Amino acid sequence: MTEYTADLVLRGGTVVTGNARFCADVAIKDGLIAAVGAPGTMPAATAVVDVTGKWVLPGAIDVHVHFREPGYTHKEDWGTGSAAAAMGGTTTVFEMPNTHPPTRSAAELRAKQDAARKSHVDFGLYGLLAEDNLEELEGLVAAGANAFKCFMGNTFGNLPSPSTGAMLEAFEILAKHGLRISLHAEEFSIMARRTQRLAEAGRNAPLDHLKARPAIVAVEAVGRAAALAEWTGARVHVLHISSAAELRPLAEAKARGVDITGETCPCYLLLNSGDYERLGSVIRVNPPVREASDSEAIWHALRNGLVDMIATDHAPHTPEEKTQAVIWQADCGFPGVETQMPLMLTEVSKGRLTIEDYARISAEAPARSFGLWPMKGRIAPGAHADIAVVDPTRREVVRASALHSRGRVTPFEGHEITGVPIHTLVRGRFVQRDRQLVAESKGWGRQVTDIQRMPPAQPVNADLGINVLAPRPRKDAA
Ligand code: NCD
Ligand code: ZN
């Protein structure tokens, strides 16, 4: 028999993994899962919480959130964004660099680490990969960047997209470190020309946003980035997959052995072109919500693993920024980190996805792809006790006014949900309990750098030998 006293036992629930569900108790000690076993076999515990009839899921790992701090804290900050995550059953987020200033250098990453000190949940931080910061990439890695973000096309923040040449050199540098490069995979020039032509023709309705960004922008970008990844050995990740068409270059790259993963977001699964009239400018997001046939193809790819994971692209803006008569003036994106799990569990309740699939796409796959496995993404002894306890039958209605994000405009307003996270634990501590935020958990979140394992990738055709990337003197060198 075990001789320790657990800090907490979750008793009577159904533990879910990526390929199984079973009735088991879960014992937690010192922030880790100490034991998972048949009901009644757990050690003595300081506290026991009955979770009979509930699902015990690995907390969601969302590799795509925008928490806006520093620079746009009227939209969100690390306190509000991470509170929304805690309420939504999300225990780790990876936060994007299109803040102000953008996260382009080690100093800017350190400023973001400071802002993130108030996080309720664990986090990774993205460094920016841009045309003019190649000499900063090594410094960003050393300062603790957990992944990199490359904006191949224009989106909120108006960060210029890097040339293919700069991308190649950046991929060569980052392949040596193994960290994954996440791509906003929309080709810039196609969108710029189309947007200009539409605007000049006086077209400014919500659906014109979709017209300005046909799926070829994603096909081109995924194909090109995959070629660079294949050439250099760099690991890449396709953010917010929105179209059936881009699944083909993704599948082809995977078949060639490129280390490429992909995510989609609830809006691309649950909304389509038929929703533009109803939602108006609120639906504006990059890439755009497309046709019902695109959603169907992405659902299929999510079930069979071609699309590896679900993320949210949590992108809060104020009501004024979202509701504009001229579509080109409305900010793109909407909050999602609090609604992802309920929305997806509702689809599980409808039989569109199994709960095991959900554990795979929400936790296991992101943990594996971003080097957090085996410490996160699973409910097993030795792993962090990052857990979402879900009531699969609880029904609620999405109300923007009840969200914890500061940007309370969502296209899912009024959406009926079945299945809600009723407790969220991060490293053994409740950050949400009985649908209430645990205020004292503010600041409990930790950066994942110490547990992240991303071994160097195998450089394939890197040109490093000819020294095009010889270190240049740093701008701030004395
Ligand atoms: C995001 C934002 O607002 O930061 N907006 C969006 O439409 N998705 C940026 C992004 O991820 O493209
Ligand atoms: Zn994006």
GROMACS .gro file of C-alpha atoms and ligand atoms in nm:
model
  491
    1MET     CA    1   0.000   0.000   0.000
    2THR     CA    2   0.104   0.355  -0.062
    3GLU     CA    3   0.240   0.537   0.238
    4TYR     CA    4   0.190   0.900   0.149
    5THR     CA    5  -0.109   1.122   0.211
    6ALA     CA    6  -0.241   1.280  -0.107
    7ASP     CA    7  -0.332   1.648  -0.114
    8LEU     CA    8  -0.649   1.576  -0.307
    9VAL     CA    9  -0.839   1.281  -0.446
   10LEU     CA   10  -1.095   1.324  -0.723
   11ARG     CA   11  -1.331   1.038  -0.653
   12GLY     CA   12  -1.575   0.856  -0.874
   13GLY     CA   13  -1.519   1.023  -1.210
   14THR     CA   14  -1.459   0.892  -1.558
   15VAL     CA   15  -1.100   0.956  -1.664
   16VAL     CA   16  -1.059   1.031  -2.034
   17THR     CA   17  -0.744   0.985  -2.240
   18GLY     CA   18  -0.686   1.010  -2.613
   19ASN     CA   19  -0.793   0.652  -2.665
   20ALA     CA   20  -0.988   0.534  -2.361
   21ARG     CA   21  -1.230   0.627  -2.086
   22PHE     CA   22  -1.254   0.441  -1.755
   23CYS     CA   23  -1.391   0.485  -1.406
   24ALA     CA   24  -1.102   0.581  -1.180
   25ASP     CA   25  -1.007   0.791  -0.883
   26VAL     CA   26  -0.721   1.037  -0.925
   27ALA     CA   27  -0.481   1.120  -0.642
   28ILE     CA   28  -0.282   1.445  -0.652
   29LYS     CA   29   0.023   1.533  -0.448
   30ASP     CA   30   0.258   1.831  -0.476
   31GLY     CA   31   0.101   1.943  -0.801
   32LEU     CA   32   0.151   1.610  -0.975
   33ILE     CA   33  -0.079   1.321  -1.042
   34ALA     CA   34   0.033   1.063  -0.789
   35ALA     CA   35  -0.200   0.776  -0.878
   36VAL     CA   36  -0.485   0.682  -1.108
   37GLY     CA   37  -0.668   0.370  -1.007
   38ALA     CA   38  -0.980   0.173  -0.936
   39PRO     CA   39  -1.230   0.346  -0.711
   40GLY     CA   40  -1.140   0.296  -0.347
   41THR     CA   41  -0.772   0.213  -0.400
   42MET     CA   42  -0.635   0.563  -0.347
   43PRO     CA   43  -0.420   0.665  -0.052
   44ALA     CA   44  -0.555   0.875   0.232
   45ALA     CA   45  -0.603   1.236   0.129
   46THR     CA   46  -0.625   1.577   0.291
   47ALA     CA   47  -0.925   1.655   0.070
   48VAL     CA   48  -1.163   1.446  -0.136
   49VAL     CA   49  -1.389   1.588  -0.407
   50ASP     CA   50  -1.666   1.369  -0.537
   51VAL     CA   51  -1.688   1.384  -0.917
   52THR     CA   52  -1.928   1.096  -0.975
   53GLY     CA   53  -2.086   1.119  -1.318
   54LYS     CA   54  -1.828   1.371  -1.436
   55TRP     CA   55  -1.551   1.345  -1.690
   56VAL     CA   56  -1.196   1.397  -1.571
   57LEU     CA   57  -1.016   1.540  -1.872
   58PRO     CA   58  -0.663   1.664  -1.920
   59GLY     CA   59  -0.688   2.043  -1.913
   60ALA     CA   60  -0.700   2.197  -2.259
   61ILE     CA   61  -0.373   2.327  -2.402
   62ASP     CA   62  -0.450   2.619  -2.630
   63VAL     CA   63  -0.150   2.709  -2.846
   64HIS     CA   64  -0.311   3.019  -2.996
   65VAL     CA   65  -0.431   3.303  -2.771
   66HIS     CA   66  -0.387   3.681  -2.788
   67PHE     CA   67  -0.384   3.831  -2.437
   68ARG     CA   68  -0.293   4.180  -2.568
   69GLU     CA   69  -0.055   4.285  -2.292
   70PRO     CA   70   0.152   4.493  -2.329
   71GLY     CA   71  -0.008   4.758  -2.546
   72TYR     CA   72  -0.373   4.676  -2.597
   73THR     CA   73  -0.495   4.621  -2.243
   74HIS     CA   74  -0.828   4.789  -2.319
   75LYS     CA   75  -0.900   4.465  -2.514
   76GLU     CA   76  -0.752   4.215  -2.264
   77ASP     CA   77  -0.471   4.165  -2.019
   78TRP     CA   78  -0.303   3.863  -1.867
   79GLY     CA   79  -0.535   3.866  -1.566
   80THR     CA   80  -0.860   3.869  -1.763
   81GLY     CA   81  -0.740   3.645  -2.047
   82SER     CA   82  -0.605   3.377  -1.815
   83ALA     CA   83  -0.919   3.399  -1.597
   84ALA     CA   84  -1.121   3.321  -1.910
   85ALA     CA   85  -0.891   3.025  -1.976
   86ALA     CA   86  -0.938   2.894  -1.621
   87MET     CA   87  -1.317   2.924  -1.655
   88GLY     CA   88  -1.300   2.738  -1.986
   89GLY     CA   89  -1.108   2.433  -1.863
   90THR     CA   90  -0.787   2.548  -2.031
   91THR     CA   91  -0.478   2.497  -1.818
   92THR     CA   92  -0.201   2.608  -2.054
   93VAL     CA   93  -0.200   2.879  -2.320
   94PHE     CA   94   0.062   2.985  -2.574
   95GLU     CA   95   0.039   3.360  -2.619
   96MET     CA   96   0.100   3.546  -2.944
   97PRO     CA   97   0.355   3.821  -3.013
   98ASN     CA   98   0.134   4.079  -3.192
   99THR     CA   99   0.119   4.298  -2.884
  100HIS     CA  100   0.252   4.652  -2.870
  101PRO     CA  101   0.543   4.644  -2.880
  102PRO     CA  102   0.553   4.308  -3.057
  103THR     CA  103   0.764   4.035  -2.894
  104ARG     CA  104   1.060   4.077  -3.130
  105SER     CA  105   1.358   4.064  -2.895
  106ALA     CA  106   1.476   3.919  -2.565
  107ALA     CA  107   1.397   4.246  -2.388
  108GLU     CA  108   1.043   4.241  -2.523
  109LEU     CA  109   1.003   3.877  -2.422
  110ARG     CA  110   1.112   3.968  -2.070
  111ALA     CA  111   0.852   4.244  -2.061
  112LYS     CA  112   0.590   3.990  -2.157
  113GLN     CA  113   0.714   3.749  -1.889
  114ASP     CA  114   0.657   4.032  -1.642
  115ALA     CA  115   0.303   4.092  -1.767
  116ALA     CA  116   0.231   3.718  -1.752
  117ARG     CA  117   0.319   3.701  -1.383
  118LYS     CA  118  -0.050   3.750  -1.305
  119SER     CA  119  -0.160   3.448  -1.508
  120HIS     CA  120  -0.404   3.202  -1.353
  121VAL     CA  121  -0.287   2.926  -1.588
  122ASP     CA  122   0.044   2.798  -1.720
  123PHE     CA  123   0.173   2.951  -2.037
  124GLY     CA  124   0.417   2.949  -2.322
  125LEU     CA  125   0.527   3.265  -2.501
  126TYR     CA  126   0.574   3.317  -2.872
  127GLY     CA  127   0.861   3.515  -3.014
  128LEU     CA  128   0.805   3.698  -3.341
  129LEU     CA  129   0.973   3.586  -3.662
  130ALA     CA  130   0.992   3.896  -3.883
  131GLU     CA  131   1.190   4.036  -4.173
  132ASP     CA  132   1.407   4.251  -3.952
  133ASN     CA  133   1.469   4.053  -3.634
  134LEU     CA  134   1.669   3.750  -3.751
  135GLU     CA  135   1.957   3.859  -3.530
  136GLU     CA  136   1.720   3.857  -3.233
  137LEU     CA  137   1.601   3.497  -3.271
  138GLU     CA  138   1.883   3.336  -3.075
  139GLY     CA  139   1.832   3.589  -2.796
  140LEU     CA  140   1.460   3.515  -2.788
  141VAL     CA  141   1.535   3.143  -2.756
  142ALA     CA  142   1.783   3.208  -2.476
  143ALA     CA  143   1.532   3.431  -2.295
  144GLY     CA  144   1.277   3.149  -2.299
  145ALA     CA  145   1.056   3.180  -2.607
  146ASN     CA  146   0.857   2.855  -2.636
  147ALA     CA  147   0.768   2.883  -3.004
  148PHE     CA  148   0.779   3.137  -3.286
  149LYS     CA  149   0.507   3.308  -3.485
  150CYS     CA  150   0.539   3.402  -3.849
  151PHE     CA  151   0.271   3.630  -3.993
  152MET     CA  152   0.274   3.538  -4.363
  153GLY     CA  153  -0.025   3.765  -4.415
  154ASN     CA  154  -0.171   4.075  -4.270
  155THR     CA  155  -0.385   4.063  -3.957
  156PHE     CA  156  -0.439   4.255  -3.632
  157GLY     CA  157  -0.130   4.458  -3.543
  158ASN     CA  158  -0.035   4.510  -3.909
  159LEU     CA  159   0.297   4.337  -3.869
  160PRO     CA  160   0.461   4.319  -4.213
  161SER     CA  161   0.495   3.965  -4.346
  162PRO     CA  162   0.853   3.847  -4.390
  163SER     CA  163   0.993   3.770  -4.735
  164THR     CA  164   1.050   3.408  -4.830
  165GLY     CA  165   1.422   3.479  -4.802
  166ALA     CA  166   1.393   3.594  -4.443
  167MET     CA  167   1.169   3.298  -4.361
  168LEU     CA  168   1.427   3.056  -4.500
  169GLU     CA  169   1.706   3.204  -4.291
  170ALA     CA  170   1.488   3.211  -3.981
  171PHE     CA  171   1.388   2.849  -4.037
  172GLU     CA  172   1.758   2.758  -4.063
  173ILE     CA  173   1.830   2.926  -3.731
  174LEU     CA  174   1.528   2.784  -3.548
  175ALA     CA  175   1.573   2.429  -3.680
  176LYS     CA  176   1.889   2.414  -3.469
  177HIS     CA  177   1.681   2.481  -3.159
  178GLY     CA  178   1.386   2.259  -3.245
  179LEU     CA  179   1.123   2.511  -3.139
  180ARG     CA  180   0.808   2.504  -3.351
  181ILE     CA  181   0.725   2.791  -3.585
  182SER     CA  182   0.352   2.866  -3.601
  183LEU     CA  183   0.229   3.016  -3.925
  184HIS     CA  184  -0.045   3.261  -3.991
  185ALA     CA  185  -0.064   3.096  -4.333
  186GLU     CA  186  -0.234   3.350  -4.559
  187GLU     CA  187  -0.032   3.492  -4.849
  188PHE     CA  188  -0.007   3.868  -4.815
  189SER     CA  189  -0.007   4.003  -5.172
  190ILE     CA  190  -0.316   3.818  -5.293
  191MET     CA  191  -0.516   3.956  -5.003
  192ALA     CA  192  -0.378   4.308  -5.035
  193ARG     CA  193  -0.473   4.331  -5.404
  194ARG     CA  194  -0.818   4.180  -5.358
  195THR     CA  195  -0.895   4.398  -5.059
  196GLN     CA  196  -0.792   4.709  -5.250
  197ARG     CA  197  -1.000   4.616  -5.556
  198LEU     CA  198  -1.306   4.544  -5.345
  199ALA     CA  199  -1.269   4.863  -5.143
  200GLU     CA  200  -1.219   5.070  -5.460
  201ALA     CA  201  -1.537   4.921  -5.603
  202GLY     CA  202  -1.723   5.035  -5.293
  203ARG     CA  203  -1.769   4.683  -5.167
  204ASN     CA  204  -1.769   4.686  -4.788
  205ALA     CA  205  -2.016   4.425  -4.664
  206PRO     CA  206  -1.919   4.146  -4.422
  207LEU     CA  207  -1.910   3.885  -4.700
  208ASP     CA  208  -1.657   4.098  -4.891
  209HIS     CA  209  -1.406   4.006  -4.621
  210LEU     CA  210  -1.440   3.644  -4.734
  211LYS     CA  211  -1.410   3.751  -5.099
  212ALA     CA  212  -1.083   3.928  -5.023
  213ARG     CA  213  -0.924   3.613  -4.883
  214PRO     CA  214  -1.002   3.315  -5.111
  215ALA     CA  215  -0.858   2.984  -4.990
  216ILE     CA  216  -0.573   3.006  -5.241
  217VAL     CA  217  -0.407   3.245  -4.992
  218ALA     CA  218  -0.383   2.955  -4.749
  219VAL     CA  219  -0.295   2.694  -5.012
  220GLU     CA  220  -0.002   2.908  -5.128
  221ALA     CA  221   0.119   2.986  -4.777
  222VAL     CA  222   0.094   2.631  -4.639
  223GLY     CA  223   0.268   2.490  -4.946
  224ARG     CA  224   0.549   2.746  -4.936
  225ALA     CA  225   0.608   2.720  -4.562
  226ALA     CA  226   0.608   2.339  -4.586
  227ALA     CA  227   0.871   2.356  -4.861
  228LEU     CA  228   1.092   2.575  -4.641
  229ALA     CA  229   1.036   2.345  -4.343
  230GLU     CA  230   1.124   2.042  -4.552
  231TRP     CA  231   1.436   2.212  -4.683
  232THR     CA  232   1.562   2.320  -4.342
  233GLY     CA  233   1.422   2.057  -4.106
  234ALA     CA  234   1.238   2.326  -3.908
  235ARG     CA  235   0.921   2.226  -3.725
  236VAL     CA  236   0.611   2.418  -3.828
  237HIS     CA  237   0.248   2.448  -3.725
  238VAL     CA  238  -0.040   2.576  -3.939
  239LEU     CA  239  -0.262   2.803  -3.731
  240HIS     CA  240  -0.638   2.837  -3.777
  241ILE     CA  241  -0.706   2.603  -4.069
  242SER     CA  242  -1.019   2.739  -4.239
  243SER     CA  243  -1.047   2.568  -4.576
  244ALA     CA  244  -1.079   2.227  -4.737
  245ALA     CA  245  -0.826   2.335  -4.998
  246GLU     CA  246  -0.532   2.387  -4.761
  247LEU     CA  247  -0.574   2.034  -4.624
  248ARG     CA  248  -0.412   1.904  -4.940
  249PRO     CA  249  -0.073   2.077  -4.903
  250LEU     CA  250  -0.086   1.987  -4.533
  251ALA     CA  251  -0.147   1.619  -4.609
  252GLU     CA  252   0.119   1.616  -4.879
  253ALA     CA  253   0.376   1.771  -4.646
  254LYS     CA  254   0.296   1.518  -4.374
  255ALA     CA  255   0.328   1.237  -4.627
  256ARG     CA  256   0.674   1.366  -4.723
  257GLY     CA  257   0.778   1.350  -4.358
  258VAL     CA  258   0.777   1.723  -4.285
  259ASP     CA  259   0.734   1.790  -3.912
  260ILE     CA  260   0.417   1.990  -3.962
  261THR     CA  261   0.108   2.006  -3.743
  262GLY     CA  262  -0.219   2.191  -3.784
  263GLU     CA  263  -0.496   2.339  -3.576
  264THR     CA  264  -0.846   2.458  -3.640
  265CYS     CA  265  -1.074   2.670  -3.423
  266PRO     CA  266  -1.443   2.636  -3.328
  267CYS     CA  267  -1.558   2.911  -3.567
  268TYR     CA  268  -1.434   2.716  -3.872
  269LEU     CA  269  -1.623   2.407  -3.754
  270LEU     CA  270  -1.945   2.570  -3.637
  271LEU     CA  271  -2.001   2.878  -3.856
  272ASN     CA  272  -2.013   2.925  -4.232
  273SER     CA  273  -2.092   3.178  -4.505
  274GLY     CA  274  -2.461   3.152  -4.414
  275ASP     CA  275  -2.386   3.327  -4.084
  276TYR     CA  276  -2.242   3.654  -4.223
  277GLU     CA  277  -2.577   3.825  -4.262
  278ARG     CA  278  -2.692   3.738  -3.911
  279LEU     CA  279  -2.362   3.825  -3.741
  280GLY     CA  280  -2.248   4.121  -3.950
  281SER     CA  281  -1.901   4.253  -3.875
  282VAL     CA  282  -1.877   4.044  -3.556
  283ILE     CA  283  -1.791   3.743  -3.774
  284ARG     CA  284  -1.486   3.915  -3.923
  285VAL     CA  285  -1.182   3.700  -3.844
  286ASN     CA  286  -0.857   3.610  -4.020
  287PRO     CA  287  -0.869   3.375  -4.195
  288PRO     CA  288  -1.240   3.414  -4.273
  289VAL     CA  289  -1.518   3.171  -4.191
  290ARG     CA  290  -1.585   2.989  -4.521
  291GLU     CA  291  -1.840   2.747  -4.669
  292ALA     CA  292  -2.025   2.462  -4.497
  293SER     CA  293  -1.831   2.223  -4.722
  294ASP     CA  294  -1.507   2.359  -4.576
  295SER     CA  295  -1.635   2.291  -4.223
  296GLU     CA  296  -1.728   1.935  -4.319
  297ALA     CA  297  -1.382   1.868  -4.460
  298ILE     CA  298  -1.214   2.010  -4.149
  299TRP     CA  299  -1.436   1.799  -3.919
  300HIS     CA  300  -1.331   1.493  -4.115
  301ALA     CA  301  -0.963   1.590  -4.093
  302LEU     CA  302  -0.992   1.653  -3.720
  303ARG     CA  303  -1.137   1.308  -3.660
  304ASN     CA  304  -0.873   1.131  -3.869
  305GLY     CA  305  -0.581   1.331  -3.728
  306LEU     CA  306  -0.475   1.526  -4.036
  307VAL     CA  307  -0.571   1.838  -3.842
  308ASP     CA  308  -0.396   1.765  -3.514
  309MET     CA  309  -0.561   1.993  -3.263
  310ILE     CA  310  -0.818   2.250  -3.164
  311ALA     CA  311  -0.705   2.597  -3.059
  312THR     CA  312  -0.903   2.916  -3.017
  313ASP     CA  313  -0.718   3.213  -3.167
  314HIS     CA  314  -0.868   3.396  -2.868
  315ALA     CA  315  -0.866   3.750  -3.014
  316PRO     CA  316  -1.067   3.993  -2.800
  317HIS     CA  317  -1.169   4.341  -2.915
  318THR     CA  318  -1.415   4.599  -2.779
  319PRO     CA  319  -1.774   4.624  -2.908
  320GLU     CA  320  -1.689   4.951  -3.086
  321GLU     CA  321  -1.390   4.789  -3.257
  322LYS     CA  322  -1.601   4.492  -3.367
  323THR     CA  323  -1.919   4.662  -3.486
  324GLN     CA  324  -1.846   4.881  -3.786
  325ALA     CA  325  -2.063   4.958  -4.089
  326VAL     CA  326  -1.765   4.929  -4.325
  327ILE     CA  327  -1.626   4.578  -4.292
  328TRP     CA  328  -1.267   4.689  -4.356
  329GLN     CA  329  -1.280   4.896  -4.040
  330ALA     CA  330  -1.392   4.620  -3.804
  331ASP     CA  331  -1.116   4.451  -3.602
  332CYS     CA  332  -1.068   4.083  -3.680
  333GLY     CA  333  -1.120   3.801  -3.432
  334PHE     CA  334  -1.316   3.736  -3.113
  335PRO     CA  335  -1.259   3.576  -2.773
  336GLY     CA  336  -1.266   3.197  -2.761
  337VAL     CA  337  -1.062   3.054  -2.476
  338GLU     CA  338  -1.361   3.036  -2.241
  339THR     CA  339  -1.608   2.890  -2.490
  340GLN     CA  340  -1.394   2.636  -2.676
  341MET     CA  341  -1.450   2.346  -2.439
  342PRO     CA  342  -1.828   2.392  -2.396
  343LEU     CA  343  -1.875   2.438  -2.771
  344MET     CA  344  -1.677   2.127  -2.853
  345LEU     CA  345  -1.835   1.920  -2.574
  346THR     CA  346  -2.171   2.013  -2.722
  347GLU     CA  347  -2.057   1.856  -3.049
  348VAL     CA  348  -1.944   1.551  -2.850
  349SER     CA  349  -2.294   1.531  -2.703
  350LYS     CA  350  -2.432   1.534  -3.058
  351GLY     CA  351  -2.204   1.246  -3.156
  352ARG     CA  352  -1.989   1.448  -3.393
  353LEU     CA  353  -1.670   1.365  -3.203
  354THR     CA  354  -1.590   1.113  -2.930
  355ILE     CA  355  -1.476   1.236  -2.591
  356GLU     CA  356  -1.150   1.045  -2.645
  357ASP     CA  357  -1.099   1.237  -2.971
  358TYR     CA  358  -1.163   1.555  -2.779
  359ALA     CA  359  -0.893   1.470  -2.521
  360ARG     CA  360  -0.657   1.400  -2.810
  361ILE     CA  361  -0.718   1.723  -3.001
  362SER     CA  362  -0.749   1.955  -2.701
  363ALA     CA  363  -0.465   1.827  -2.483
  364GLU     CA  364  -0.258   1.533  -2.604
  365ALA     CA  365  -0.174   1.659  -2.950
  366PRO     CA  366  -0.079   2.014  -2.849
  367ALA     CA  367   0.131   1.874  -2.562
  368ARG     CA  368   0.318   1.646  -2.801
  369SER     CA  369   0.362   1.902  -3.077
  370PHE     CA  370   0.494   2.175  -2.851
  371GLY     CA  371   0.716   1.959  -2.631
  372LEU     CA  372   0.507   1.956  -2.313
  373TRP     CA  373   0.449   1.580  -2.323
  374PRO     CA  374   0.480   1.381  -2.097
  375MET     CA  375   0.445   1.641  -1.819
  376LYS     CA  376   0.124   1.788  -1.961
  377GLY     CA  377  -0.164   1.671  -2.177
  378ARG     CA  378  -0.244   1.346  -1.999
  379ILE     CA  379  -0.392   1.210  -1.679
  380ALA     CA  380  -0.127   0.968  -1.562
  381PRO     CA  381   0.108   0.934  -1.267
  382GLY     CA  382   0.399   1.176  -1.284
  383ALA     CA  383   0.225   1.433  -1.501
  384HIS     CA  384   0.122   1.779  -1.387
  385ALA     CA  385  -0.223   1.768  -1.230
  386ASP     CA  386  -0.373   1.993  -1.500
  387ILE     CA  387  -0.734   1.880  -1.507
  388ALA     CA  388  -1.075   1.990  -1.633
  389VAL     CA  389  -1.363   1.823  -1.452
  390VAL     CA  390  -1.660   1.833  -1.687
  391ASP     CA  391  -2.030   1.790  -1.628
  392PRO     CA  392  -2.127   1.638  -1.962
  393THR     CA  393  -2.499   1.698  -1.916
  394ARG     CA  394  -2.501   2.050  -1.781
  395ARG     CA  395  -2.673   2.293  -2.017
  396GLU     CA  396  -2.600   2.661  -2.046
  397VAL     CA  397  -2.638   2.939  -2.298
  398VAL     CA  398  -2.335   3.139  -2.412
  399ARG     CA  399  -2.369   3.497  -2.294
  400ALA     CA  400  -2.093   3.739  -2.384
  401SER     CA  401  -2.178   3.945  -2.077
  402ALA     CA  402  -2.086   3.650  -1.854
  403LEU     CA  403  -1.744   3.589  -2.011
  404HIS     CA  404  -1.432   3.670  -1.813
  405SER     CA  405  -1.250   3.814  -2.110
  406ARG     CA  406  -1.248   4.193  -2.144
  407GLY     CA  407  -1.347   4.162  -2.512
  408ARG     CA  408  -1.707   4.055  -2.476
  409VAL     CA  409  -1.825   4.019  -2.832
  410THR     CA  410  -1.870   3.664  -2.955
  411PRO     CA  411  -2.037   3.517  -3.263
  412PHE     CA  412  -2.161   3.238  -3.032
  413GLU     CA  413  -2.389   3.467  -2.831
  414GLY     CA  414  -2.705   3.268  -2.750
  415HIS     CA  415  -2.551   2.934  -2.854
  416GLU     CA  416  -2.695   2.648  -2.646
  417ILE     CA  417  -2.428   2.428  -2.495
  418THR     CA  418  -2.432   2.086  -2.334
  419GLY     CA  419  -2.120   2.003  -2.133
  420VAL     CA  420  -1.935   2.249  -1.915
  421PRO     CA  421  -1.607   2.241  -1.716
  422ILE     CA  422  -1.712   2.271  -1.351
  423HIS     CA  423  -1.362   2.263  -1.200
  424THR     CA  424  -1.022   2.347  -1.346
  425LEU     CA  425  -0.696   2.250  -1.174
  426VAL     CA  426  -0.351   2.373  -1.268
  427ARG     CA  427  -0.068   2.174  -1.110
  428GLY     CA  428  -0.304   2.045  -0.846
  429ARG     CA  429  -0.457   2.377  -0.750
  430PHE     CA  430  -0.814   2.485  -0.825
  431VAL     CA  431  -0.816   2.788  -1.053
  432GLN     CA  432  -1.187   2.744  -1.117
  433ARG     CA  433  -1.421   2.570  -0.873
  434ASP     CA  434  -1.795   2.510  -0.914
  435ARG     CA  435  -1.808   2.757  -1.206
  436GLN     CA  436  -1.642   3.028  -0.998
  437LEU     CA  437  -1.302   3.175  -1.068
  438VAL     CA  438  -1.064   3.118  -0.777
  439ALA     CA  439  -0.937   3.474  -0.738
  440GLU     CA  440  -0.636   3.369  -0.528
  441SER     CA  441  -0.504   3.166  -0.818
  442LYS     CA  442  -0.403   3.487  -0.994
  443GLY     CA  443  -0.028   3.457  -1.037
  444TRP     CA  444  -0.023   3.078  -0.999
  445GLY     CA  445   0.055   3.030  -1.370
  446ARG     CA  446   0.411   2.943  -1.466
  447GLN     CA  447   0.593   2.952  -1.795
  448VAL     CA  448   0.643   2.602  -1.933
  449THR     CA  449   1.007   2.650  -2.034
  450ASP     CA  450   1.148   2.421  -1.764
  451ILE     CA  451   0.938   2.124  -1.873
  452GLN     CA  452   0.944   2.185  -2.248
  453ARG     CA  453   1.143   1.938  -2.452
  454MET     CA  454   1.200   2.031  -2.814
  455PRO     CA  455   1.522   1.858  -2.921
  456PRO     CA  456   1.711   2.015  -3.210
  457ALA     CA  457   1.561   1.920  -3.543
  458GLN     CA  458   1.777   1.750  -3.803
  459PRO     CA  459   1.896   2.024  -4.038
  460VAL     CA  460   1.838   1.896  -4.388
  461ASN     CA  461   1.958   2.147  -4.646
  462ALA     CA  462   2.055   2.430  -4.418
  463ASP     CA  463   2.296   2.671  -4.582
  464LEU     CA  464   2.461   2.756  -4.256
  465GLY     CA  465   2.794   2.630  -4.387
  466ILE     CA  466   2.837   2.931  -4.614
  467ASN     CA  467   2.791   3.155  -4.319
  468VAL     CA  468   2.517   3.376  -4.455
  469LEU     CA  469   2.401   3.390  -4.099
  470ALA     CA  470   2.725   3.496  -3.934
  471PRO     CA  471   2.623   3.683  -3.624
  472ARG     CA  472   2.593   4.054  -3.683
  473PRO     CA  473   2.668   4.300  -3.406
  474ARG     CA  474   2.356   4.347  -3.198
  475LYS     CA  475   2.192   4.684  -3.228
  476ASP     CA  476   2.217   4.741  -2.857
  477ALA     CA  477   2.583   4.628  -2.836
  478ALA     CA  478   2.807   4.883  -2.673
  479NCD     C1  479  -0.596   3.800  -3.444
  479NCD     C2  480  -0.582   3.918  -3.349
  479NCD     O1  481  -0.678   3.994  -3.334
  479NCD     O2  482  -0.476   3.934  -3.287
  479NCD     N1  483  -0.709   3.823  -3.528
  479NCD     C3  484  -0.772   3.733  -3.606
  479NCD     O3  485  -0.858   3.772  -3.684
  479NCD     N2  486  -0.744   3.605  -3.602
  479NCD     C4  487  -0.468   3.783  -3.519
  479NCD     C5  488  -0.455   3.649  -3.589
  479NCD     O4  489  -0.440   3.546  -3.525
  479NCD     O5  490  -0.455   3.644  -3.711
  480ZN      ZN  491  -0.348   3.439  -3.714
   0.00000   0.00000   0.00000
